[in-house]
Amino acid sequence: MITSGLVCRDLIGRSLELDFLLARTRPGPVRRSAVVVVRGEAGVGKSRLSDEFVAAAKRAGTRAVSVAAREYSDAPYAPIAEAFEALGVRSNADSEGQPADGGDAKLRRFSFYAAQLAASAAAQPHGLAFVVEDVHWADGGTIEVLRFLARRLVDEPVLIVATYRPEDVEVDSARARAIAALAREAGERMTLDPLGPEEIDKLLRTVLRDADRRLGADVLSEIRELSDGRPLLAEELLRGVFERIAREGTERAVVPTSIRATVRERFASLSADDRDVLLHAAVVGRRFSARFLTRLGGFESGAVYRALRRARDLQLVVEEDDEDGNCFAFRHALTREAVYAELLRAETRELHARVAVALANEPTLDVAAIAEHTYRARDAEHAVAWNDRAGDGAKAAFAHGDAARYYERAYEFARDAQQQGDLAEKAADAWYATGDVERSADWLVRAMDALAQRDRVRSARLAIRHARMLWELGQHEASIEATRELAGRLGPDEAGLRFEAEATLAGLLNALIRPAEALEHLAVAEPLLEHADQHWVTRFHGIYGYCLGLLGRGAEARDRFATTIALAREHGEDDVLLRTLNNRGNFELKTGTVAAARAFYDEALAVAERTKNLRIVSWVSQNAALAALVGGDVETAQRHLARSESVEHRLPVIHRYVCAIALRVAVLTGAARESERRDAAAAFEAALAARDEQSIAILGGALTYDALADGRTAAAEEIVGRAMSAVEMIDMPYWMLAVAARCGDPEARTRARAALASAAEHGDAVAAQGLLALADAREALRRRKREEATRLAEAAAELLHGAGWVLDEAEALEVAGRVADAVALFRRAGATAEVRRLTETESAAPRRRGDAGLTPREREIVTMVLAGRTARAIADALVISERTVETHVASAYRKLGVSNRAELASLVAESEPIPT
């Protein structure tokens, strides 16, 4: 029997990857994040690469460790805590620094982790590095911490390597989405592909050389074929060959057919008692304690250690690097899986039940592990309570995805309707917190059904919540009808519920910009206010404020908003607070100033980030991006867009707005925008199909701006026609109304002006008033009323300046003929494509005749000049002022080295086409 390991001591085929990781521990180029994600299938060499990296980093002076997530019994943040302990970094603050309970506890916890790592790394001459293996088994909290640290530690001497097996991540699961987000935010991503045949051959020959053994070429070829490029399998198959030779006492070499076969053969070579110990270990998990095994199986400690020693010699288990030598692990997850597969299903359930009981008798309870084992034991009596408890613990640690999984498992075994309702609602809350509204809505329906007969009031409240979720999922009319139907069947003795239903209905109508209808329902709800609890009183004022704002009653709206914000802060109503701050931002963007709107969005974002309400983070980030863009801050708009897109939420409205804003940014900056155009076009079609009017408007506006920027006038007119015929009311940012005024047919222009006039009726709707004046200026140009057009455009620019709508102000200045002023605003905003359109592409120094550098607008105008059109005719065709045409003509003449039309014609005759 072989007693020495058959493991390749050399690292074969991964030197580039190792060098890459080591380079990231040294000062060098600017990083995108502090995390590198390594993915690869089982046995491809992730663990070996991690071990080699840690060893090499230590030799270079970096303090480095490797930890791993566990398939079973991983409490929230367990791998992070283990890494901190191994690195000597504090993971628990003292009483003075410990984050207090409350909404900001999670952010403070994560910030504390980052600060401790940064401080410890700064104290090391070559920084810190740690590997988190098997992230496919990590809890949601651990993945979220890694994402946080990736951004926060980007400038610190800390490197984090996260490895995972993609085949072990359930498709479209919360964990899959979390890992995908981590991979997106990682500074680098590395996929370990299988080794090539030559590399596997080198590995096998190296092992044989070091072991002083020989095998025929045909056997090595078969091993190479079966290993499929995975070094672990090659080593295991090679060991299997020699195991068979030793067992059968022959030199005939037979290759096992799989890693499971070779593990099974080695496992079978153990005595029955040794196999029993290893089977117990396999049920505990990949990593296990020898002492716990002793208590679990009633074994003698000496027998356990003897069994583990023999298993170590057979390379089934390895000793972990702990102080007292009590911790062991299966050599690889595949090894444990092969041993675990030897058990009968009935045996596994019985053993999992025994593990759960043993863990429950430990001095320190590992609730997550007990919950896992009771579930796998199918122990209905205990699985409900332990998984419910584990879910509560995960929720308290803000690991909402893990909380949802525990609650779902508890629900699976619950038989009492009340218990089912409680657990289903908890699961719904947890999924909602992760941003998965669709799954949350499904669990709310289960909770409603379970409680329909036991608790009618609570079931009705859940129905109200469900209706709001339908709206978030884009099912607007279904949401309104469900709420209206519920309100209609509530009797006089259910005044509190009727109040909640009517207030909710008003809020939904507000969201669809139907404030007059919303006000009717608020009038029904207000007399019932005395029956509402504090939460609903606070929400009611916020809904009322938004409705008043939509109706143009600005002073009353601000009073209601102020009341809501004060009450929400007083009573710790974070959800109401951030919604109201967001709505106040919307209100200020429409009727106040961009600066005021951005301040409220920033405050709402701070609350959403603090409470880890990722769905609202995405929503408010998109609104903040729009406000920054309108306010002429393209760079900040891009940053907010990136944050919004980093959140998995499955909310079509957010996705549609993000697509529109992203395309508008790409057009303004002149970036390549094929993907943005494609996404926006698909979102536009989806919005039309869903009759999502506000999304139709903003997407249609963005697509029209895109078409106009490329000179695709016919396409622009078609988009305007489709969008304007599909919507009744268009809210800010009014992009569709602005482009309709530029390129729409007379009917579309008339409708656009009427919509702007309606919005501008409210005395404080300065932005709408400015855009109305700009639309009228364009119409005046069409009617060849130059002075009137200039006056209106100047007035528009002044109004838009007061509102802080920088990009629209620049457009108004251009129409007024103040091209230099427009260019200055576009340049300050970061709208580089607009600057190029309006200015020369190179230096303004005098040029040689024909030495051109015309902008697209200048080329367009020069072509029309050559066609014999007058400045007035060109202004009419392009819907700009005659003064603007003259400015462009003068610039083009100077660049081309000509001074009049005749010289221009002569130049073109000498050199076709028009110099660019």
mmCIF file of N, CA, C and O in Angstrom, residues 832-877:
data_model
loop_
_atom_site.group_PDB
_atom_site.id
_atom_site.type_symbol
_atom_site.label_atom_id
_atom_site.label_comp_id
_atom_site.label_asym_id
_atom_site.label_seq_id
_atom_site.Cartn_x
_atom_site.Cartn_y
_atom_site.Cartn_z
ATOM 1 N N THR A 832 -18.659 66.603 -24.761
ATOM 2 C CA THR A 832 -17.603 66.826 -25.741
ATOM 3 C C THR A 832 -18.097 66.733 -27.176
ATOM 4 O O THR A 832 -17.566 67.420 -28.062
ATOM 5 N N ALA A 833 -19.092 65.895 -27.441
ATOM 6 C CA ALA A 833 -19.621 65.792 -28.803
ATOM 7 C C ALA A 833 -20.298 67.093 -29.214
ATOM 8 O O ALA A 833 -20.191 67.519 -30.373
ATOM 9 N N GLU A 834 -20.995 67.742 -28.300
ATOM 10 C CA GLU A 834 -21.638 69.020 -28.602
ATOM 11 C C GLU A 834 -20.587 70.106 -28.840
ATOM 12 O O GLU A 834 -20.764 70.979 -29.698
ATOM 13 N N VAL A 835 -19.513 70.065 -28.067
ATOM 14 C CA VAL A 835 -18.432 71.030 -28.278
ATOM 15 C C VAL A 835 -17.840 70.842 -29.666
ATOM 16 O O VAL A 835 -17.612 71.815 -30.399
ATOM 17 N N ARG A 836 -17.604 69.592 -30.061
ATOM 18 C CA ARG A 836 -17.055 69.332 -31.395
ATOM 19 C C ARG A 836 -18.009 69.777 -32.485
ATOM 20 O O ARG A 836 -17.591 70.263 -33.534
ATOM 21 N N ARG A 837 -19.290 69.584 -32.243
ATOM 22 C CA ARG A 837 -20.281 69.987 -33.248
ATOM 23 C C ARG A 837 -20.257 71.487 -33.501
ATOM 24 O O ARG A 837 -20.482 71.944 -34.622
ATOM 25 N N LEU A 838 -20.003 72.250 -32.467
ATOM 26 C CA LEU A 838 -20.122 73.701 -32.567
ATOM 27 C C LEU A 838 -18.796 74.428 -32.761
ATOM 28 O O LEU A 838 -18.790 75.638 -32.976
ATOM 29 N N THR A 839 -17.702 73.728 -32.620
ATOM 30 C CA THR A 839 -16.408 74.414 -32.696
ATOM 31 C C THR A 839 -15.489 73.704 -33.650
ATOM 32 O O THR A 839 -15.760 72.595 -34.122
ATOM 33 N N GLU A 840 -14.364 74.341 -33.874
ATOM 34 C CA GLU A 840 -13.344 73.724 -34.695
ATOM 35 C C GLU A 840 -12.743 72.543 -33.944
ATOM 36 O O GLU A 840 -12.759 72.502 -32.727
ATOM 37 N N THR A 841 -12.204 71.601 -34.682
ATOM 38 C CA THR A 841 -11.628 70.410 -34.069
ATOM 39 C C THR A 841 -10.188 70.615 -33.666
ATOM 40 O O THR A 841 -9.651 69.848 -32.888
ATOM 41 N N GLU A 842 -9.527 71.629 -34.244
ATOM 42 C CA GLU A 842 -8.140 71.880 -33.902
ATOM 43 C C GLU A 842 -7.977 73.331 -33.486
ATOM 44 O O GLU A 842 -8.929 74.004 -33.141
ATOM 45 N N SER A 843 -6.757 73.828 -33.500
ATOM 46 C CA SER A 843 -6.447 75.180 -33.075
ATOM 47 C C SER A 843 -7.163 76.202 -33.930
ATOM 48 O O SER A 843 -7.408 76.005 -35.118
ATOM 49 N N ALA A 844 -7.509 77.361 -33.356
ATOM 50 C CA ALA A 844 -8.179 78.426 -34.085
ATOM 51 C C ALA A 844 -7.195 79.322 -34.830
ATOM 52 O O ALA A 844 -7.556 80.362 -35.360
ATOM 53 N N ALA A 845 -5.923 78.943 -34.875
ATOM 54 C CA ALA A 845 -4.919 79.748 -35.567
ATOM 55 C C ALA A 845 -5.224 79.808 -37.063
ATOM 56 O O ALA A 845 -5.846 78.902 -37.618
ATOM 57 N N PRO A 846 -4.805 80.893 -37.752
ATOM 58 C CA PRO A 846 -5.056 80.999 -39.199
ATOM 59 C C PRO A 846 -4.518 79.787 -39.946
ATOM 60 O O PRO A 846 -3.485 79.230 -39.594
ATOM 61 N N ARG A 847 -5.216 79.393 -41.014
ATOM 62 C CA ARG A 847 -4.853 78.185 -41.743
ATOM 63 C C ARG A 847 -4.464 78.526 -43.179
ATOM 64 O O ARG A 847 -4.808 79.569 -43.709
ATOM 65 N N ARG A 848 -3.774 77.581 -43.765
ATOM 66 C CA ARG A 848 -3.536 77.688 -45.201
ATOM 67 C C ARG A 848 -4.836 77.427 -45.933
ATOM 68 O O ARG A 848 -5.741 76.762 -45.419
ATOM 69 N N ARG A 849 -4.930 77.970 -47.164
ATOM 70 C CA ARG A 849 -6.126 77.753 -47.966
ATOM 71 C C ARG A 849 -6.385 76.253 -48.135
ATOM 72 O O ARG A 849 -5.523 75.506 -48.574
ATOM 73 N N GLY A 850 -7.583 75.829 -47.763
ATOM 74 C CA GLY A 850 -7.959 74.431 -47.902
ATOM 75 C C GLY A 850 -7.540 73.542 -46.768
ATOM 76 O O GLY A 850 -7.847 72.352 -46.755
ATOM 77 N N ASP A 851 -6.814 74.071 -45.764
ATOM 78 C CA ASP A 851 -6.369 73.279 -44.608
ATOM 79 C C ASP A 851 -7.515 73.243 -43.612
ATOM 80 O O ASP A 851 -7.637 74.109 -42.762
ATOM 81 N N ALA A 852 -8.412 72.258 -43.735
ATOM 82 C CA ALA A 852 -9.694 72.298 -43.044
ATOM 83 C C ALA A 852 -9.725 71.477 -41.776
ATOM 84 O O ALA A 852 -8.918 70.601 -41.568
ATOM 85 N N GLY A 853 -10.722 71.770 -40.931
ATOM 86 C CA GLY A 853 -11.006 70.994 -39.730
ATOM 87 C C GLY A 853 -12.419 71.291 -39.309
ATOM 88 O O GLY A 853 -12.677 71.789 -38.209
ATOM 89 N N LEU A 854 -13.358 71.076 -40.229
ATOM 90 C CA LEU A 854 -14.739 71.483 -40.006
ATOM 91 C C LEU A 854 -15.464 70.544 -39.059
ATOM 92 O O LEU A 854 -15.231 69.342 -39.054
ATOM 93 N N THR A 855 -16.378 71.118 -38.297
ATOM 94 C CA THR A 855 -17.262 70.318 -37.463
ATOM 95 C C THR A 855 -18.375 69.756 -38.339
ATOM 96 O O THR A 855 -18.612 70.237 -39.457
ATOM 97 N N PRO A 856 -19.099 68.723 -37.856
ATOM 98 C CA PRO A 856 -20.224 68.192 -38.651
ATOM 99 C C PRO A 856 -21.251 69.261 -39.005
ATOM 100 O O PRO A 856 -21.774 69.284 -40.127
ATOM 101 N N ARG A 857 -21.565 70.177 -38.070
ATOM 102 C CA ARG A 857 -22.541 71.231 -38.355
ATOM 103 C C ARG A 857 -22.015 72.177 -39.434
ATOM 104 O O ARG A 857 -22.754 72.601 -40.330
ATOM 105 N N GLU A 858 -20.706 72.505 -39.350
ATOM 106 C CA GLU A 858 -20.130 73.396 -40.350
ATOM 107 C C GLU A 858 -20.161 72.747 -41.732
ATOM 108 O O GLU A 858 -20.464 73.404 -42.738
ATOM 109 N N ARG A 859 -19.841 71.449 -41.815
ATOM 110 C CA ARG A 859 -19.896 70.768 -43.116
ATOM 111 C C ARG A 859 -21.310 70.795 -43.689
ATOM 112 O O ARG A 859 -21.509 70.993 -44.880
ATOM 113 N N GLU A 860 -22.294 70.594 -42.801
ATOM 114 C CA GLU A 860 -23.686 70.607 -43.243
ATOM 115 C C GLU A 860 -24.054 71.975 -43.817
ATOM 116 O O GLU A 860 -24.678 72.077 -44.887
ATOM 117 N N ILE A 861 -23.647 73.024 -43.123
ATOM 118 C CA ILE A 861 -24.007 74.372 -43.566
ATOM 119 C C ILE A 861 -23.253 74.745 -44.836
ATOM 120 O O ILE A 861 -23.815 75.361 -45.768
ATOM 121 N N VAL A 862 -21.965 74.392 -44.929
ATOM 122 C CA VAL A 862 -21.182 74.673 -46.133
ATOM 123 C C VAL A 862 -21.825 74.019 -47.356
ATOM 124 O O VAL A 862 -21.898 74.610 -48.448
ATOM 125 N N THR A 863 -22.294 72.775 -47.187
ATOM 126 C CA THR A 863 -22.962 72.082 -48.297
ATOM 127 C C THR A 863 -24.179 72.864 -48.767
ATOM 128 O O THR A 863 -24.426 72.996 -49.982
ATOM 129 N N MET A 864 -24.938 73.390 -47.822
ATOM 130 C CA MET A 864 -26.140 74.154 -48.173
ATOM 131 C C MET A 864 -25.777 75.500 -48.813
ATOM 132 O O MET A 864 -26.461 75.984 -49.712
ATOM 133 N N VAL A 865 -24.675 76.115 -48.344
ATOM 134 C CA VAL A 865 -24.202 77.356 -48.964
ATOM 135 C C VAL A 865 -23.827 77.094 -50.414
ATOM 136 O O VAL A 865 -24.175 77.871 -51.331
ATOM 137 N N LEU A 866 -23.114 76.005 -50.663
ATOM 138 C CA LEU A 866 -22.708 75.668 -52.029
ATOM 139 C C LEU A 866 -23.901 75.379 -52.929
ATOM 140 O O LEU A 866 -23.835 75.551 -54.144
ATOM 141 N N ALA A 867 -24.987 74.930 -52.302
ATOM 142 C CA ALA A 867 -26.208 74.658 -53.073
ATOM 143 C C ALA A 867 -26.962 75.934 -53.398
ATOM 144 O O ALA A 867 -28.025 75.885 -54.040
ATOM 145 N N GLY A 868 -26.435 77.072 -52.920
ATOM 146 C CA GLY A 868 -27.037 78.350 -53.244
ATOM 147 C C GLY A 868 -28.084 78.843 -52.268
ATOM 148 O O GLY A 868 -28.769 79.841 -52.531
ATOM 149 N N ARG A 869 -28.200 78.192 -51.128
ATOM 150 C CA ARG A 869 -29.227 78.593 -50.164
ATOM 151 C C ARG A 869 -28.729 79.773 -49.343
ATOM 152 O O ARG A 869 -27.556 79.867 -48.988
ATOM 153 N N THR A 870 -29.636 80.662 -49.045
ATOM 154 C CA THR A 870 -29.295 81.836 -48.250
ATOM 155 C C THR A 870 -29.212 81.477 -46.777
ATOM 156 O O THR A 870 -29.659 80.404 -46.355
ATOM 157 N N ALA A 871 -28.645 82.388 -45.998
ATOM 158 C CA ALA A 871 -28.558 82.166 -44.552
ATOM 159 C C ALA A 871 -29.943 81.987 -43.953
ATOM 160 O O ALA A 871 -30.153 81.169 -43.047
ATOM 161 N N ARG A 872 -30.902 82.762 -44.451
ATOM 162 C CA ARG A 872 -32.264 82.629 -43.930
ATOM 163 C C ARG A 872 -32.839 81.257 -44.243
ATOM 164 O O ARG A 872 -33.457 80.619 -43.398
ATOM 165 N N ALA A 873 -32.620 80.786 -45.478
ATOM 166 C CA ALA A 873 -33.148 79.465 -45.866
ATOM 167 C C ALA A 873 -32.488 78.359 -45.054
ATOM 168 O O ALA A 873 -33.142 77.383 -44.648
ATOM 169 N N ILE A 874 -31.189 78.492 -44.830
ATOM 170 C CA ILE A 874 -30.489 77.484 -44.022
ATOM 171 C C ILE A 874 -31.026 77.485 -42.592
ATOM 172 O O ILE A 874 -31.262 76.417 -41.995
ATOM 173 N N ALA A 875 -31.231 78.667 -42.030
ATOM 174 C CA ALA A 875 -31.776 78.775 -40.678
ATOM 175 C C ALA A 875 -33.149 78.126 -40.594
ATOM 176 O O ALA A 875 -33.477 77.426 -39.623
ATOM 177 N N ASP A 876 -33.984 78.328 -41.606
ATOM 178 C CA ASP A 876 -35.315 77.711 -41.624
ATOM 179 C C ASP A 876 -35.212 76.190 -41.654
ATOM 180 O O ASP A 876 -35.920 75.475 -40.930
ATOM 181 N N ALA A 877 -34.308 75.699 -42.497
ATOM 182 C CA ALA A 877 -34.204 74.240 -42.657
ATOM 183 C C ALA A 877 -33.685 73.564 -41.401
ATOM 184 O O ALA A 877 -34.128 72.463 -41.048
#
